[in-house]
XYZ file of C-alpha atoms in Angstrom:
697
model
C 69.738 54.507 107.081
C 68.515 57.839 106.207
C 68.920 59.666 103.044
C 67.892 63.485 103.092
C 74.069 68.694 92.824
C 82.103 68.979 86.535
C 82.772 70.444 83.239
C 84.478 67.519 81.725
C 81.537 64.677 80.936
C 83.987 62.345 82.478
C 86.391 62.122 85.831
C 89.948 63.005 85.266
C 90.897 60.537 82.711
C 88.455 62.003 79.824
C 89.786 64.460 77.522
C 90.707 67.694 78.992
C 88.392 69.737 76.688
C 85.427 71.091 78.267
C 82.431 70.139 76.228
C 80.686 73.350 76.077
C 82.306 76.208 74.003
C 79.622 78.867 75.298
C 77.379 78.527 78.178
C 74.552 81.250 78.879
C 71.139 81.366 80.632
C 69.990 83.660 78.297
C 70.062 80.923 75.241
C 68.050 78.817 77.776
C 65.294 80.376 79.264
C 65.780 84.284 77.724
C 67.071 87.070 79.238
C 66.841 87.775 83.142
C 67.463 91.226 83.464
C 64.650 92.477 85.535
C 64.537 95.780 87.519
C 66.877 95.451 90.763
C 65.445 95.328 94.149
C 66.762 95.431 97.688
C 67.083 91.478 99.142
C 64.022 90.969 100.814
C 65.860 89.537 103.785
C 68.633 92.129 104.808
C 68.870 90.414 108.135
C 69.712 87.470 107.001
C 73.961 88.281 106.686
C 75.412 85.443 108.490
C 79.008 86.708 108.182
C 78.776 90.470 108.414
C 75.315 91.328 109.964
C 75.102 92.059 113.914
C 72.212 89.985 114.498
C 74.050 86.764 113.868
C 76.199 85.136 116.281
C 78.566 82.177 115.471
C 79.585 79.952 118.274
C 83.110 78.580 117.679
C 83.635 74.896 118.325
C 87.039 73.812 118.245
C 87.204 73.229 114.444
C 84.121 75.607 112.909
C 81.620 78.307 113.324
C 78.363 77.173 113.714
C 75.350 79.452 112.598
C 72.671 78.628 114.748
C 71.691 81.572 116.444
C 70.207 85.247 115.633
C 72.819 87.023 117.885
C 76.472 88.750 117.212
C 78.633 87.668 113.942
C 82.065 87.176 113.875
C 84.248 87.956 110.787
C 86.435 84.901 109.395
C 89.862 85.229 110.960
C 92.980 84.783 108.593
C 92.409 81.871 106.219
C 94.562 78.964 106.895
C 93.214 76.373 104.524
C 95.781 76.683 101.597
C 93.022 75.070 99.771
C 90.784 77.979 100.031
C 93.328 80.190 99.236
C 94.398 78.615 95.999
C 90.486 78.372 95.206
C 89.819 81.887 95.751
C 92.933 82.914 93.244
C 91.181 80.919 90.673
C 87.810 82.512 91.502
C 89.023 85.902 90.940
C 90.463 85.091 87.308
C 87.761 82.834 86.078
C 86.114 82.861 82.775
C 89.326 84.652 81.107
C 89.833 87.289 83.833
C 86.335 88.543 84.331
C 86.125 86.393 87.504
C 83.395 85.043 89.855
C 82.116 86.220 93.460
C 81.183 83.090 94.485
C 81.140 79.590 93.536
C 78.518 76.599 94.939
C 79.888 73.137 95.314
C 77.512 70.861 95.780
C 77.244 67.245 96.576
C 76.160 65.932 93.234
C 78.136 64.680 90.293
C 77.069 65.237 87.065
C 74.423 62.098 87.512
C 73.203 63.570 90.711
C 74.408 61.091 92.848
C 73.490 60.886 96.530
C 77.550 59.206 96.514
C 79.202 60.051 94.173
C 82.468 58.466 92.872
C 85.956 59.517 94.577
C 86.838 61.484 91.691
C 83.636 63.959 91.871
C 83.928 63.863 95.575
C 84.240 68.116 94.972
C 82.456 69.178 98.197
C 84.059 66.378 100.351
C 87.666 68.060 98.929
C 87.230 71.538 99.512
C 85.688 71.544 102.659
C 86.624 67.780 104.685
C 83.094 67.100 105.049
C 82.337 63.912 104.107
C 78.940 63.774 104.558
C 76.380 62.405 101.910
C 74.356 65.631 101.954
C 75.567 69.236 101.783
C 76.510 72.232 99.777
C 79.531 74.769 99.936
C 79.669 77.766 99.005
C 82.654 79.958 99.085
C 83.436 83.768 98.201
C 86.225 85.713 98.699
C 85.375 86.464 102.263
C 83.495 83.723 103.210
C 83.256 79.732 103.449
C 80.046 78.191 104.546
C 78.459 74.799 104.506
C 74.844 74.118 104.459
C 73.707 70.437 105.780
C 70.804 68.642 107.299
C 69.995 67.653 111.038
C 71.527 64.316 110.351
C 75.033 65.841 109.944
C 75.363 68.469 112.352
C 77.753 67.047 115.043
C 79.649 65.493 111.975
C 80.329 68.434 110.454
C 81.160 70.374 113.238
C 83.899 67.787 113.502
C 85.152 67.924 110.149
C 84.792 71.535 108.921
C 87.814 73.550 109.493
C 88.290 76.464 111.347
C 87.743 78.772 107.778
C 84.316 77.509 107.664
C 80.669 78.217 109.084
C 78.325 75.635 109.262
C 74.761 76.360 108.555
C 72.103 74.203 110.058
C 69.944 74.002 107.241
C 66.301 73.742 108.198
C 66.665 75.311 111.984
C 65.388 78.461 113.006
C 66.968 81.951 111.501
C 69.232 80.145 108.811
C 69.136 81.367 105.579
C 68.848 79.514 102.508
C 71.487 79.542 99.896
C 70.384 81.927 97.817
C 69.473 84.351 100.591
C 73.034 84.332 102.051
C 74.129 84.899 98.577
C 71.576 87.845 98.072
C 72.811 89.296 101.668
C 76.150 88.775 101.276
C 77.329 89.901 97.876
C 77.086 93.255 96.569
C 74.941 94.219 93.216
C 76.102 92.692 90.185
C 78.013 90.068 91.417
C 78.689 86.788 89.856
C 77.801 83.361 91.080
C 79.754 80.386 89.582
C 78.371 76.916 89.205
C 79.815 73.796 87.225
C 76.621 73.250 85.150
C 77.070 69.766 85.033
C 76.926 69.207 88.734
C 73.383 71.395 89.371
C 69.886 69.945 87.771
C 67.989 72.089 85.231
C 65.350 72.570 88.024
C 68.210 74.132 90.028
C 69.981 76.214 88.126
C 67.353 77.741 86.665
C 65.775 78.721 89.956
C 68.735 80.281 91.510
C 69.570 82.068 88.370
C 65.611 83.832 88.728
C 66.560 84.430 92.365
C 69.718 86.135 92.032
C 68.856 88.147 88.946
C 65.835 89.791 90.582
C 68.305 91.339 93.100
C 70.700 92.344 90.287
C 73.058 89.445 90.820
C 73.939 87.000 87.970
C 74.287 82.758 87.977
C 77.785 81.870 86.078
C 77.766 78.259 84.026
C 81.787 77.882 83.940
C 83.142 76.129 81.440
C 85.784 74.345 83.982
C 85.577 73.726 87.572
C 88.414 75.155 89.958
C 88.043 73.006 92.773
C 89.209 70.345 89.820
C 92.229 72.762 89.272
C 92.886 72.750 93.086
C 92.526 69.160 93.286
C 95.305 68.538 90.585
C 97.066 65.241 89.958
C 95.780 64.377 93.479
C 92.330 63.612 92.422
C 91.501 60.259 91.763
C 91.154 58.554 88.389
C 87.991 57.344 87.288
C 86.665 54.093 88.307
C 87.129 51.523 86.356
C 84.946 48.227 87.953
C 83.657 46.058 85.253
C 79.894 45.510 84.757
C 77.654 42.005 85.457
C 74.197 41.375 84.452
C 71.335 41.871 86.751
C 69.730 37.858 86.345
C 66.304 37.995 84.741
C 65.195 35.729 87.572
C 65.932 38.848 90.065
C 65.055 41.903 87.086
C 61.384 40.092 86.290
C 61.866 42.358 82.882
C 63.973 41.935 79.759
C 65.644 44.996 79.042
C 63.652 44.790 75.633
C 60.632 44.910 77.729
C 61.783 47.886 79.594
C 62.674 49.889 76.583
C 58.890 49.208 75.019
C 57.448 50.549 78.137
C 59.924 53.586 77.808
C 58.862 54.202 74.053
C 55.350 53.913 74.858
C 55.546 56.640 77.607
C 57.892 58.648 74.977
C 54.922 58.424 72.489
C 52.110 59.516 74.737
C 54.534 62.721 75.945
C 55.425 63.253 71.893
C 59.011 63.253 72.296
C 61.541 61.285 69.924
C 64.777 60.818 72.690
C 64.669 60.029 76.420
C 67.926 60.936 78.347
C 68.209 58.786 81.514
C 71.493 60.337 83.292
C 70.737 58.830 86.669
C 73.260 55.876 87.453
C 70.503 53.509 89.224
C 67.912 54.190 86.504
C 70.671 52.965 83.672
C 71.521 50.262 85.692
C 67.843 49.429 85.987
C 66.991 50.524 82.717
C 69.989 47.728 81.269
C 69.996 45.387 83.614
C 73.449 45.843 84.592
C 75.385 46.205 87.560
C 78.397 47.542 88.420
C 80.829 48.630 90.714
C 81.953 52.148 90.365
C 80.369 53.792 93.688
C 81.268 51.813 97.040
C 77.896 50.656 98.127
C 76.100 51.303 95.206
C 76.085 48.663 92.241
C 75.804 50.923 89.885
C 78.320 52.555 86.998
C 79.269 55.974 85.088
C 77.150 55.888 82.473
C 74.159 57.644 79.980
C 71.599 56.180 78.611
C 69.741 57.507 75.266
C 66.414 56.008 74.207
C 64.707 56.792 70.856
C 61.583 55.265 69.149
C 64.397 52.817 67.045
C 67.590 52.945 68.894
C 69.086 52.626 72.702
C 72.586 53.624 73.081
C 74.886 53.220 76.678
C 77.478 55.622 76.873
C 79.890 53.640 78.799
C 83.865 53.344 79.119
C 84.092 50.028 76.996
C 87.014 48.827 79.404
C 84.287 47.701 81.867
C 82.431 45.350 79.328
C 83.327 41.638 79.490
C 81.995 38.897 76.778
C 78.949 38.390 78.894
C 77.973 41.940 79.111
C 78.494 42.410 75.541
C 76.120 39.498 74.415
C 73.671 40.448 77.052
C 73.707 43.959 75.349
C 73.863 42.992 72.138
C 70.624 40.671 72.339
C 68.785 43.628 73.508
C 69.966 45.877 70.451
C 72.019 47.946 72.610
C 74.553 50.367 71.095
C 77.219 51.169 73.378
C 79.663 54.322 72.592
C 82.303 56.153 75.057
C 80.807 57.743 78.016
C 82.142 61.157 76.776
C 80.213 61.269 73.887
C 76.692 61.710 75.372
C 76.446 65.103 75.087
C 77.863 64.881 71.664
C 74.806 62.989 70.820
C 72.543 65.079 72.820
C 73.661 67.843 70.313
C 72.931 65.968 67.186
C 69.554 64.795 68.141
C 68.638 68.499 68.838
C 70.332 69.663 65.565
C 67.921 67.323 63.737
C 65.071 68.547 65.562
C 64.343 65.853 67.630
C 62.539 66.999 70.798
C 64.329 65.384 74.032
C 62.396 64.462 77.499
C 64.629 65.429 80.324
C 63.729 65.357 84.104
C 64.458 68.744 85.343
C 65.048 67.243 88.609
C 67.804 65.047 87.713
C 69.305 66.150 84.275
C 72.123 68.572 84.284
C 71.637 71.981 83.152
C 74.430 71.789 80.947
C 72.880 68.880 79.195
C 69.601 71.058 78.984
C 71.865 74.122 77.586
C 73.951 71.707 75.004
C 70.505 70.736 73.472
C 69.171 74.355 73.417
C 72.130 75.770 71.928
C 72.690 73.193 69.188
C 68.617 73.687 67.700
C 69.202 77.494 68.123
C 71.953 77.073 65.827
C 69.646 76.370 63.356
C 67.684 79.714 63.482
C 67.679 80.024 60.239
C 65.468 76.891 60.053
C 63.002 78.336 62.277
C 62.774 81.747 60.233
C 61.890 80.139 57.224
C 59.441 77.493 58.619
C 61.412 74.734 57.889
C 62.878 73.437 61.293
C 60.592 70.489 63.204
C 60.596 72.393 66.491
C 61.530 75.909 68.196
C 64.720 75.512 69.842
C 62.983 76.585 73.007
C 60.836 73.827 72.370
C 63.611 70.935 71.900
C 63.287 69.813 75.755
C 60.349 68.025 77.243
C 60.871 68.709 80.911
C 58.930 65.908 82.742
C 59.432 63.357 85.344
C 61.406 60.264 83.904
C 59.475 57.398 83.359
C 61.943 55.250 84.465
C 62.114 56.715 87.691
C 58.377 55.483 88.550
C 59.351 52.077 86.922
C 61.808 51.415 88.886
C 60.496 52.060 92.277
C 57.405 50.322 91.515
C 58.843 46.872 92.058
C 57.575 43.790 90.042
C 56.783 40.438 91.207
C 60.829 39.038 90.791
C 61.928 42.318 92.120
C 59.820 41.485 95.417
C 60.466 37.923 95.581
C 63.991 38.574 95.317
C 63.884 41.273 98.118
C 62.458 38.831 100.545
C 65.183 36.568 99.901
C 67.591 39.417 100.455
C 66.275 40.051 103.971
C 65.712 36.164 104.725
C 69.461 35.772 104.098
C 70.268 39.331 105.950
C 68.312 38.169 108.758
C 70.360 35.034 109.310
C 73.618 36.866 109.189
C 71.969 38.962 112.044
C 70.878 36.528 114.097
C 74.291 34.946 113.958
C 76.135 37.934 114.988
C 73.683 39.322 118.011
C 73.957 35.829 118.911
C 78.246 36.333 118.860
C 77.778 39.727 120.557
C 75.998 38.730 123.432
C 78.093 35.866 124.242
C 81.189 38.357 123.753
C 80.079 41.098 125.942
C 78.494 38.856 128.503
C 82.289 36.919 128.982
C 83.540 40.670 130.154
C 85.324 41.138 126.937
C 85.145 44.528 125.346
C 85.083 45.466 121.882
C 85.318 48.538 119.618
C 83.052 49.788 117.166
C 85.241 48.858 114.301
C 85.491 44.973 115.805
C 81.537 45.182 115.288
C 81.200 46.520 111.799
C 84.152 43.894 110.554
C 82.024 41.213 112.709
C 78.370 42.143 111.174
C 80.445 42.536 107.517
C 81.648 39.214 107.603
C 78.638 37.245 108.705
C 76.620 38.834 106.047
C 79.441 38.278 103.421
C 79.059 34.709 104.832
C 75.556 34.513 102.759
C 74.931 33.337 99.312
C 74.771 36.010 96.915
C 76.711 38.614 99.028
C 78.131 41.218 97.132
C 79.156 44.116 99.244
C 77.716 46.159 102.170
C 74.742 48.770 101.044
C 76.084 51.656 102.798
C 78.964 51.912 105.803
C 77.776 50.147 108.845
C 77.020 53.090 111.845
C 78.220 51.631 114.805
C 77.513 54.177 117.492
C 78.465 53.626 120.997
C 76.504 55.659 123.839
C 76.902 59.323 122.284
C 78.054 58.432 118.696
C 74.459 57.020 118.481
C 73.372 60.361 118.738
C 75.589 61.128 115.346
C 72.907 60.073 112.945
C 75.254 59.471 110.173
C 78.245 58.268 112.108
C 80.787 56.061 111.149
C 83.325 54.195 113.484
C 87.223 54.831 112.208
C 90.004 52.689 113.661
C 92.087 55.709 115.227
C 88.958 57.008 116.884
C 86.383 54.512 117.412
C 84.967 53.862 120.836
C 84.516 50.835 122.958
C 81.691 48.470 123.255
C 80.828 46.652 126.900
C 78.038 45.779 129.003
C 77.583 49.565 130.106
C 76.815 50.378 126.342
C 73.732 51.293 124.357
C 74.516 50.780 120.824
C 72.529 52.169 117.564
C 73.648 49.679 114.781
C 72.585 50.445 111.344
C 73.556 48.589 108.415
C 72.832 46.952 105.644
C 73.693 44.374 103.101
C 73.616 44.149 98.942
C 72.978 40.880 97.443
C 72.632 39.705 93.827
C 68.495 39.141 95.139
C 68.111 42.828 96.348
C 69.189 45.401 99.067
C 68.875 45.528 102.815
C 68.680 48.243 105.272
C 68.136 48.014 109.104
C 68.592 49.215 112.060
C 68.262 48.345 116.025
C 69.485 49.653 119.209
C 70.326 47.819 121.636
C 71.684 47.711 125.485
C 74.451 45.378 126.231
C 74.019 45.615 129.731
C 71.438 47.644 131.824
C 69.637 50.474 130.274
C 68.339 53.441 132.160
C 65.132 54.355 132.587
C 65.501 57.437 130.367
C 66.963 55.352 127.360
C 63.842 52.721 128.190
C 61.370 55.510 127.565
C 62.733 56.836 124.522
C 63.162 53.725 122.822
C 59.769 52.460 123.679
C 58.106 56.328 122.095
C 60.233 55.504 119.015
C 58.366 51.818 118.746
C 55.081 53.147 119.190
C 55.730 55.820 116.608
C 57.016 52.718 113.794
C 54.239 50.631 114.947
C 52.002 53.305 114.508
C 53.298 53.773 110.953
C 53.341 50.215 110.093
C 49.826 49.832 111.103
C 48.765 52.838 108.910
C 45.917 52.596 106.204
C 45.847 55.055 103.605
C 43.597 56.079 100.714
C 45.336 56.103 96.985
C 46.949 59.073 96.085
C 48.423 59.934 99.723
C 51.771 61.226 99.589
C 54.445 60.080 102.494
C 54.405 63.615 104.252
C 51.092 62.605 104.954
C 52.421 59.912 106.960
C 54.971 61.254 108.710
C 53.617 62.639 111.881
C 52.072 59.297 112.787
C 56.022 58.323 113.266
C 56.207 61.051 115.476
C 53.427 61.698 117.697
C 54.461 59.728 120.447
C 57.538 61.295 120.827
C 55.894 64.661 120.136
C 53.961 63.977 123.561
C 56.781 63.564 125.425
C 58.505 66.516 123.902
C 60.702 64.741 121.673
C 61.496 64.819 118.280
C 64.089 63.851 115.291
C 65.758 65.707 112.686
C 65.457 63.588 109.429
C 62.625 62.272 107.599
C 61.122 59.087 108.265
C 61.532 56.795 105.126
C 62.978 56.225 101.700
C 62.749 54.566 99.106
C 64.766 51.676 98.430
C 65.798 49.881 95.386
C 66.133 46.314 94.253
C 69.398 44.937 94.085
C 70.049 49.031 93.599
C 71.151 51.923 95.530
C 69.934 51.692 99.459
C 68.520 55.126 99.154
C 66.131 55.991 95.913
C 63.129 58.131 95.034
C 60.609 59.378 93.973
C 58.645 58.468 97.280
C 59.821 59.340 100.621
C 58.096 59.640 104.062
C 59.166 62.890 105.968
C 57.429 66.354 106.886
C 59.251 67.318 103.306
C 55.466 68.597 102.152
C 56.584 69.545 98.586
C 57.339 65.792 97.889
C 53.636 64.714 96.684
C 54.304 61.597 95.179
C 51.436 59.310 96.086
C 52.893 56.146 97.925
C 52.082 53.187 95.408
C 51.361 49.159 96.036
C 54.958 47.738 95.413
C 57.257 50.705 96.019
C 59.717 49.926 99.126
C 60.439 52.016 101.555
C 61.819 52.454 105.458
C 60.099 53.333 108.494
C 62.779 54.504 110.895
C 61.660 56.555 113.636
C 64.545 57.927 116.174
C 65.782 59.994 119.189
C 69.379 61.496 119.689
C 70.383 63.155 122.726
C 73.703 64.685 122.014
C 76.442 63.698 124.126
C 74.479 60.912 125.601
C 72.771 58.321 122.978
C 70.791 57.246 120.409
C 67.878 55.161 119.233
C 66.499 54.339 115.864
C 64.514 51.640 114.789
C 64.477 50.783 111.514
C 62.806 47.972 109.239
C 61.668 47.905 105.439
C 58.428 47.321 103.913
C 56.520 47.044 100.764
C 53.556 48.865 99.998
C 49.921 46.443 99.513
C 46.578 46.802 99.312
C 44.878 47.038 102.657
C 41.844 44.819 103.728
C 39.362 47.058 103.940
C 35.777 46.588 104.310
C 34.708 49.647 102.182
C 36.397 51.322 99.490
C 35.443 54.759 99.535
C 36.802 56.597 96.530
C 39.311 54.184 95.895
C 41.777 51.668 96.816
C 43.799 51.592 100.233
C 46.980 50.564 101.244
C 49.290 49.400 104.140
C 52.860 47.997 105.024
C 54.248 44.769 104.541
C 57.484 44.271 106.297
C 60.582 42.817 105.041
C 63.153 43.415 107.575
C 62.948 40.058 109.605
C 65.287 40.280 112.847
C 63.931 40.959 116.458
C 63.756 43.960 118.596
C 65.635 44.202 122.059
C 62.973 43.522 124.373
C 64.697 44.643 127.627
C 64.392 47.959 126.103
C 60.733 48.064 125.525
C 58.553 49.472 128.725
C 55.378 47.480 128.435
C 53.159 49.610 130.738
C 53.751 52.333 127.589
C 52.263 50.053 125.169
C 49.098 49.919 124.271
C 47.413 45.950 124.079
C 47.279 46.014 120.307
C 51.170 47.546 120.398
C 52.233 44.974 122.490
C 50.157 42.428 120.129
C 52.025 44.002 117.282
C 55.660 42.790 118.852
C 54.439 39.210 119.300
C 52.912 39.028 116.125
C 55.996 40.615 114.486
C 58.502 38.552 116.679
C 56.482 35.441 115.652
C 56.684 35.964 112.039
C 60.540 36.719 112.717
C 60.988 33.195 114.333
C 58.902 31.187 111.187
C 61.137 32.801 108.346
C 64.388 32.488 110.338
C 64.268 29.258 112.235
C 64.118 27.026 109.272
C 67.477 28.657 107.777
C 69.308 28.322 111.010
C 67.985 24.639 111.368
C 68.876 23.594 108.293
C 72.542 24.805 108.842
C 72.779 23.401 112.326
C 73.085 26.516 114.325
C 71.241 25.282 117.560
C 73.308 28.181 119.321
C 71.816 30.666 117.327
C 68.284 28.927 116.945
C 68.338 29.059 120.887
C 69.145 33.037 120.935
C 66.495 33.451 118.250
C 63.441 31.869 120.472
C 64.595 33.674 123.422
C 64.773 37.046 121.391
C 61.250 36.446 119.959
C 59.243 34.738 123.131
C 56.421 36.759 123.522
C 56.437 39.879 125.744
């Protein structure tokens, strides 16, 4: 599955008071008032500049080409009407001229809990990536190529779709600068923007005479009102040491060594999956992600988990007590940061993960003791109270230990059995002349997974895209609108499971009858790219962006491509998308691909209105067996996923002998892993299907 930012510090059930009494950017990184200059891109004016053209679909304007623009018509969305009234009167009547509503929650989650899905609420677009910007005259949404078709369908006529990453489409700050007048004020919820993002945007706006305003309440919450979902209350569970591989005490000891080396007295852990990993706990507050709303603060001699105590049962309480973890209410996390900072304790915050609000609290608290700075008794100056550096937990979580890898292999074996049983059923059902719906495909596959030992939930909503729906990269079938699947269907099926031992994510594309030559050619080009990455060998220190072209070259030779990354990190019984590593054209991500990291390999091709193709396996990075080791170690891929590829989609003459050998060797491995499990269950029909599916090309 392809991966790609509240002012109460909890959801609606928290106390209504804002936890920040006064937020000023100057307190955080000094005055940003500089000489006002003209926007460097005056042509980037998407709603009012005649150089822009908006193609009207049935539901939304789409920012795509550099021709004539149209001014928005009368606003019909009552949510936007109410929101604009609130923007005009925000901050005690001073008002703001724009509001940025990101996807993220206070933990920068890719998938926020329902109570924090503000961007989805205000725009009706529910893709996992996107940022809404609302001004008095416009409402625009930026998203990437995975969601162009979905956004065009879900956005209403009051919205303009900004196809991020395509030619002539401005970035958000460029759009704001060219759209808003000088001295305009741009509002944000500082709990939903990272330190890095907020400070960068503030400087960009200030350079042209505009300002960023951290709001003391989120106006989207007011529009949402009583309809806003309550905070989730799912109970916590202990993640077994058998699969965790390290105790909480061992993880804390490693973190404290990093803290000592960095010269800090505290570490703020704010990402939900990082808290879960550090505490060897799992939860259910976010669908498909076994995490829970929480913060953690680690000091040199203590560790505190901030979480709703109602979620803690006896087993979890004993687990935490054994590890010496202090439990405090979720709402107290920012107060604890404030207290530490006021005592002069330097706090480590990851600027790409921690909210701008948390840094502000720390700096303002430290600054309140300015007299001690002036007389020389302060432990540390207020502007140095926060160390901005990538969290040590991120890297520790990304590099799997032996137990985590063992669990991931086991999860994929269980998943492979479920998939073979499902595909046996699917082929038999369609070949009998029956017609299914995409939703039935989803339900049956979920049932097969649920029958496996240790299954907890899906790792993301199943993407079952028939024919043209397969071209919608993150498509999700719904009962009222899903398509049918019969012997004329090319089906793209992207799915995964959360097991007690690990997380899976797999995509297979198969035709239920006779594919066209064009479909087979596209499939084979995607397969060649998949193989190209799978067999790659690279020197230590290589980032994923250096490998991305290996998965695209065969497609490029045909003049084809895909608008998403090639690979993302995957958690160990955690989120299906995790960093810091990725394999994509995002050249700014220079994180090296390290041994024992887990990544996806998923090139694809999508023909709008026709079909989609994607092939996805997960793999572990392992040392490569090379004759030499010039300048260090070399690495390659060790596959985790065990499920056949549909051979009739492969144009054998388009493959090299080595590529043909790769397919046969992969299928031999799949059979070796899955056949004994099927035999042990007495699954003769499924075993026969597997034999045929994995026979040599």
